[in-house]
Short mmCIF file of C-alpha atoms in Angstrom, two decimals:
data_model
loop_
_atom_site.label_atom_id
_atom_site.label_comp_id
_atom_site.label_asym_id
_atom_site.label_seq_id
_atom_site.Cartn_x
_atom_site.Cartn_y
_atom_site.Cartn_z
CA UNK A 1 26.52 11.88 -14.84
CA UNK A 2 26.26 8.99 -12.40
CA UNK A 3 28.43 10.86 -9.87
CA UNK A 4 26.30 14.01 -10.27
CA UNK A 5 23.08 12.02 -9.72
CA UNK A 6 24.56 10.39 -6.60
CA UNK A 7 25.64 13.75 -5.20
CA UNK A 8 22.20 15.23 -5.86
CA UNK A 9 20.57 12.29 -4.11
CA UNK A 10 22.90 12.69 -1.15
CA UNK A 11 22.07 16.40 -0.92
CA UNK A 12 18.35 15.70 -1.15
CA UNK A 13 18.56 13.01 1.54
CA UNK A 14 20.64 15.31 3.71
CA UNK A 15 18.08 18.10 3.35
CA UNK A 16 15.23 15.71 4.10
CA UNK A 17 17.10 14.43 7.15
CA UNK A 18 17.66 17.96 8.43
CA UNK A 19 14.03 18.88 7.81
CA UNK A 20 12.78 15.78 9.62
CA UNK A 21 15.15 16.47 12.49
CA UNK A 22 13.93 20.07 12.74
CA UNK A 23 10.28 19.00 12.70
CA UNK A 24 10.89 16.37 15.36
CA UNK A 25 12.77 18.85 17.56
CA UNK A 26 9.97 21.40 17.22
CA UNK A 27 7.37 18.74 18.08
CA UNK A 28 9.38 17.59 21.11
CA UNK A 29 9.69 21.19 22.32
CA UNK A 30 5.95 21.70 21.85
CA UNK A 31 5.28 18.59 23.95
CA UNK A 32 7.36 20.11 26.75
CA UNK A 33 5.78 23.57 26.55
CA UNK A 34 2.13 22.73 25.77
CA UNK A 35 1.64 18.97 26.18
CA UNK A 36 -2.17 18.85 26.10
CA UNK A 37 -2.55 21.21 23.14
CA UNK A 38 0.13 19.37 21.16
CA UNK A 39 -1.28 15.93 21.93
CA UNK A 40 -4.82 17.08 21.17
CA UNK A 41 -3.82 18.56 17.82
CA UNK A 42 -1.94 15.36 16.95
CA UNK A 43 -4.98 13.25 17.84
CA UNK A 44 -7.23 15.46 15.70
CA UNK A 45 -4.90 15.10 12.70
CA UNK A 46 -4.52 11.34 13.09
CA UNK A 47 -8.23 10.61 13.40
CA UNK A 48 -9.11 12.92 10.51
CA UNK A 49 -6.71 10.87 8.38
CA UNK A 50 -8.24 7.58 9.56
CA UNK A 51 -11.83 8.64 8.93
CA UNK A 52 -11.01 10.00 5.46
CA UNK A 53 -9.42 6.66 4.57
CA UNK A 54 -12.48 4.81 5.89
CA UNK A 55 -14.97 7.06 4.08
CA UNK A 56 -13.11 6.76 0.81
CA UNK A 57 -13.10 2.97 1.16
CA UNK A 58 -16.85 2.94 1.90
CA UNK A 59 -17.52 5.13 -1.13
CA UNK A 60 -15.35 3.00 -3.45
CA UNK A 61 -17.29 -0.14 -2.48
CA UNK A 62 -20.72 1.39 -3.21
CA UNK A 63 -22.57 0.24 -6.34
CA UNK A 64 -22.72 2.89 -9.11
CA UNK A 65 -26.32 4.01 -8.52
CA UNK A 66 -25.61 4.69 -4.83
CA UNK A 67 -22.54 6.72 -5.74
CA UNK A 68 -24.86 8.74 -7.95
CA UNK A 69 -27.26 9.26 -5.05
CA UNK A 70 -24.34 10.73 -3.10
CA UNK A 71 -23.66 13.07 -6.05
CA UNK A 72 -20.16 11.55 -6.28
CA UNK A 73 -19.26 13.31 -3.02
CA UNK A 74 -17.51 10.76 -0.84
CA UNK A 75 -16.45 12.94 2.10
CA UNK A 76 -18.95 13.55 4.91
CA UNK A 77 -17.20 16.44 6.66
CA UNK A 78 -19.49 16.65 9.74
CA UNK A 79 -18.93 12.94 10.37
CA UNK A 80 -15.15 13.45 10.33
CA UNK A 81 -15.24 16.52 12.53
CA UNK A 82 -17.48 14.92 15.16
CA UNK A 83 -15.03 12.20 16.09
CA UNK A 84 -11.90 14.23 15.35
CA UNK A 85 -12.96 16.83 17.91
CA UNK A 86 -13.91 14.03 20.31
CA UNK A 87 -10.39 12.62 20.08
CA UNK A 88 -8.87 16.08 20.42
CA UNK A 89 -10.95 17.33 23.35
CA UNK A 90 -11.68 14.08 25.23
CA UNK A 91 -9.39 11.25 24.14
CA UNK A 92 -6.06 13.10 24.23
CA UNK A 93 -6.49 14.70 27.71
CA UNK A 94 -7.89 11.45 29.09
CA UNK A 95 -5.01 9.29 27.83
CA UNK A 96 -2.48 11.90 28.98
CA UNK A 97 -3.93 11.83 32.51
CA UNK A 98 -4.49 8.08 32.61
CA UNK A 99 -0.97 7.13 31.52
CA UNK A 100 0.42 9.51 34.14
CA UNK A 101 -1.69 7.77 36.78
CA UNK A 102 -0.41 4.35 35.67
CA UNK A 103 3.19 5.57 35.93
CA UNK A 104 2.59 6.92 39.43
CA UNK A 105 0.87 3.74 40.59
CA UNK A 106 3.19 1.12 39.06
CA UNK A 107 6.34 3.18 38.67
CA UNK A 108 8.47 3.81 35.58
CA UNK A 109 11.06 1.41 34.25
CA UNK A 110 11.89 -1.31 31.73
CA UNK A 111 10.67 -4.89 31.88
CA UNK A 112 7.91 -6.89 30.29
CA UNK A 113 6.15 -7.62 33.60
CA UNK A 114 5.70 -3.95 34.42
CA UNK A 115 4.57 -3.21 30.86
CA UNK A 116 2.01 -6.05 30.90
CA UNK A 117 0.63 -4.87 34.26
CA UNK A 118 -0.01 -1.42 32.83
CA UNK A 119 -1.44 -2.78 29.55
CA UNK A 120 -3.80 -5.19 31.31
CA UNK A 121 -4.89 -2.54 33.81
CA UNK A 122 -5.69 -0.24 30.91
CA UNK A 123 -7.71 -2.87 29.06
CA UNK A 124 -9.56 -4.25 32.10
CA UNK A 125 -10.38 -0.98 33.86
CA UNK A 126 -10.06 1.99 31.53
CA UNK A 127 -10.92 0.69 28.08
CA UNK A 128 -14.35 -0.86 28.88
CA UNK A 129 -15.55 2.38 30.46
CA UNK A 130 -13.99 4.68 27.86
CA UNK A 131 -15.30 2.61 24.93
CA UNK A 132 -18.85 2.69 26.26
CA UNK A 133 -18.72 6.46 26.77
CA UNK A 134 -17.25 6.97 23.30
CA UNK A 135 -19.85 4.85 21.48
CA UNK A 136 -22.78 6.42 23.31
CA UNK A 137 -21.54 10.03 23.16
CA UNK A 138 -20.61 9.97 19.47
CA UNK A 139 -24.01 8.44 18.65
CA UNK A 140 -25.71 11.34 20.43
CA UNK A 141 -23.42 13.79 18.63
CA UNK A 142 -24.59 12.24 15.35
CA UNK A 143 -28.19 13.04 16.27
CA UNK A 144 -29.45 9.72 17.66
CA UNK A 145 -31.92 9.79 20.52
CA UNK A 146 -31.04 8.36 23.93
CA UNK A 147 -32.96 5.16 23.16
CA UNK A 148 -31.34 4.69 19.75
CA UNK A 149 -27.86 5.47 21.09
CA UNK A 150 -28.42 2.93 23.87
CA UNK A 151 -29.48 0.29 21.35
CA UNK A 152 -26.40 1.00 19.24
CA UNK A 153 -24.20 0.77 22.33
CA UNK A 154 -25.75 -2.58 23.27
CA UNK A 155 -25.17 -3.96 19.76
CA UNK A 156 -21.63 -2.65 19.13
CA UNK A 157 -20.05 -2.52 22.58
CA UNK A 158 -18.55 -6.00 22.84
CA UNK A 159 -17.29 -6.31 19.24
CA UNK A 160 -15.60 -2.92 19.54
CA UNK A 161 -14.13 -3.62 22.98
CA UNK A 162 -12.78 -7.02 21.90
CA UNK A 163 -11.28 -5.44 18.78
CA UNK A 164 -9.64 -2.82 21.00
CA UNK A 165 -8.17 -5.47 23.31
CA UNK A 166 -6.69 -7.43 20.40
CA UNK A 167 -5.05 -4.25 19.12
CA UNK A 168 -4.01 -2.47 22.28
CA UNK A 169 -2.69 -5.15 24.64
CA UNK A 170 0.38 -5.84 22.45
CA UNK A 171 0.62 -2.20 21.32
CA UNK A 172 0.54 -0.85 24.87
CA UNK A 173 3.02 -3.45 26.09
CA UNK A 174 5.51 -2.16 23.51
CA UNK A 175 4.58 1.41 24.42
CA UNK A 176 5.23 1.01 28.15
CA UNK A 177 8.42 -0.99 27.59
CA UNK A 178 10.25 1.14 25.05
CA UNK A 179 8.64 4.57 24.52
CA UNK A 180 9.56 7.58 26.71
CA UNK A 181 6.61 8.97 28.67
CA UNK A 182 6.15 12.20 26.74
CA UNK A 183 6.05 10.37 23.38
CA UNK A 184 3.59 7.66 24.42
CA UNK A 185 0.50 9.45 23.15
CA UNK A 186 2.27 10.06 19.84
CA UNK A 187 2.90 6.32 19.58
CA UNK A 188 -0.74 5.66 20.49
CA UNK A 189 -1.88 8.09 17.79
CA UNK A 190 0.29 6.39 15.17
CA UNK A 191 -1.32 3.04 16.01
CA UNK A 192 -4.65 4.90 15.89
CA UNK A 193 -4.23 5.47 12.15
CA UNK A 194 -5.08 1.80 11.73
CA UNK A 195 -7.38 1.34 14.72
CA UNK A 196 -9.12 4.63 13.92
CA UNK A 197 -10.29 3.17 10.61
CA UNK A 198 -11.95 0.36 12.58
CA UNK A 199 -13.40 2.85 15.09
CA UNK A 200 -14.75 4.96 12.23
CA UNK A 201 -16.60 1.91 10.96
CA UNK A 202 -18.06 0.98 14.37
CA UNK A 203 -18.96 4.50 15.53
CA UNK A 204 -20.67 5.35 12.23
CA UNK A 205 -22.35 1.99 11.71
CA UNK A 206 -26.07 2.63 11.07
CA UNK A 207 -28.46 1.67 13.85
CA UNK A 208 -30.35 -0.52 11.40
CA UNK A 209 -28.52 -3.08 9.36
CA UNK A 210 -29.68 -1.31 6.20
CA UNK A 211 -28.63 2.27 5.61
CA UNK A 212 -31.29 4.31 7.46
CA UNK A 213 -31.12 7.04 4.80
CA UNK A 214 -31.96 4.80 1.85
CA UNK A 215 -35.22 2.86 1.71
CA UNK A 216 -36.53 0.83 -1.21
CA UNK A 217 -40.24 0.82 -2.04
CA UNK A 218 -41.97 -1.45 -4.58
CA UNK A 219 -43.79 0.24 -7.46
CA UNK A 220 -46.22 -0.80 -10.12
CA UNK A 221 -43.50 -0.30 -12.75
CA UNK A 222 -42.72 -3.68 -14.24
CA UNK A 223 -39.31 -4.91 -13.18
CA UNK A 224 -38.53 -1.66 -11.35
CA UNK A 225 -38.46 -0.45 -7.80
CA UNK A 226 -38.63 3.03 -6.33
CA UNK A 227 -35.72 4.23 -4.19
CA UNK A 228 -36.62 6.88 -1.64
CA UNK A 229 -33.78 8.76 0.06
CA UNK A 230 -33.96 10.65 3.33
CA UNK A 231 -31.74 13.33 4.81
CA UNK A 232 -30.22 13.20 8.30
CA UNK A 233 -33.36 14.72 9.83
CA UNK A 234 -35.57 11.97 8.45
CA UNK A 235 -37.17 14.16 5.74
CA UNK A 236 -37.49 13.04 2.16
CA UNK A 237 -34.44 14.19 0.18
CA UNK A 238 -35.77 16.03 -2.86
CA UNK A 239 -32.33 16.60 -4.35
CA UNK A 240 -32.40 13.20 -6.09
CA UNK A 241 -34.69 13.05 -9.12
CA UNK A 242 -33.93 9.71 -10.79
CA UNK A 243 -34.96 6.97 -8.37
CA UNK A 244 -35.85 4.01 -10.52
CA UNK A 245 -33.53 1.01 -10.31
CA UNK A 246 -33.88 -2.60 -11.41
CA UNK A 247 -34.99 -5.15 -8.90
CA UNK A 248 -31.59 -6.84 -9.09
CA UNK A 249 -29.90 -3.55 -8.18
CA UNK A 250 -32.00 -3.34 -5.06
CA UNK A 251 -29.93 -5.97 -3.32
CA UNK A 252 -26.81 -3.82 -3.78
CA UNK A 253 -28.07 -1.43 -1.13
CA UNK A 254 -27.22 -3.76 1.72
CA UNK A 255 -26.42 -7.15 0.24
CA UNK A 256 -29.89 -8.49 1.07
CA UNK A 257 -33.55 -7.67 0.55
CA UNK A 258 -34.56 -4.37 2.11
CA UNK A 259 -37.49 -4.02 4.45
CA UNK A 260 -39.98 -1.54 2.96
CA UNK A 261 -40.51 1.61 5.02
CA UNK A 262 -43.61 3.78 5.24
CA UNK A 263 -43.27 7.02 3.34
CA UNK A 264 -45.35 9.50 1.41
CA UNK A 265 -44.69 9.50 -2.31
CA UNK A 266 -46.08 11.33 -5.31
CA UNK A 267 -45.35 9.47 -8.52
CA UNK A 268 -45.22 11.11 -11.92
CA UNK A 269 -45.19 8.47 -14.65
CA UNK A 270 -42.13 6.26 -14.27
CA UNK A 271 -40.07 8.79 -12.34
CA UNK A 272 -40.48 9.65 -8.71
CA UNK A 273 -41.04 13.08 -7.25
CA UNK A 274 -40.89 12.94 -3.50
#
C-alpha cells in the first residue's frame, strides 16, 4: 500500500510538473507574440486578486451592524474594476515602455551597480510622477470632483510614494539583476499582489477620515442614535430600514466620535425612514 501511495504521488507530481511547464511555455510564447496584451491581462488578474483580498479584510474588520448595512455583501465590483482596468490599460504599457527605456539608456547586464542605477532612476523620476497621476486619476474615476481629488492627492501622495520606495527599491534591484527582460513585468506583478493590497487601501481611502457614506445623527431616543446612510451619489440610501444603534456602537464607525452631518430625515417612532 505504501508503494502504491508513493507511485500515485509521483504520478500526480509528474502531471503537475508537466502542466506547470506547459502553462509557463504558453505564457512565455504569448509574451513573445503579444507582449502588451499578455502583460496587461496579467496586471488585471493580479490587481483584481489584491483588491479582493483587501476588500475582504476591510469587511471582516467591520463591526456587525455595519456588515448588516452592507447587506453582508463584501465585494464592491466597480471599485475592483476601476483600478484593475487602470493597471491593465495604463500601468502595464507604461512599465513595459519605461523598462525598455532604462535598458536602452543604461544597457543590459549583471551587476548590483547597474541594477541600483535603474532602481533609483525609477524611484526618483518615474514613480513620483506615476503615483501622482494614479492617485488623482483613480479618484476622478471613483466620482470625486477635481477639488476633492486634489485634496486626496495632497493628503495621500507622500505616504503612498514613501511606501512605494520602501517596497520597490529592493524589489527592482533584484528584478534588474536577475530577471530576463521579458519576464520583468511578470515579476513586478507578483510583487504587486502584496503592494496592490496597500495601493487598494490608499486609492480607496475616503476623502474624509470617517466613511463619507455613513453619517451618525443624534436623536431624541434615549440612549440611541440614528444612522443615516448615503449612496455613492450622495442621496439618502432608502434600502436600509433599521438604523438605530446604541451610542457605544457609534464609535465603531470610525474608532472615534463622528461629526454630525446635515441631512433631511423623517422619523417614524423609534425607527427611521429616510
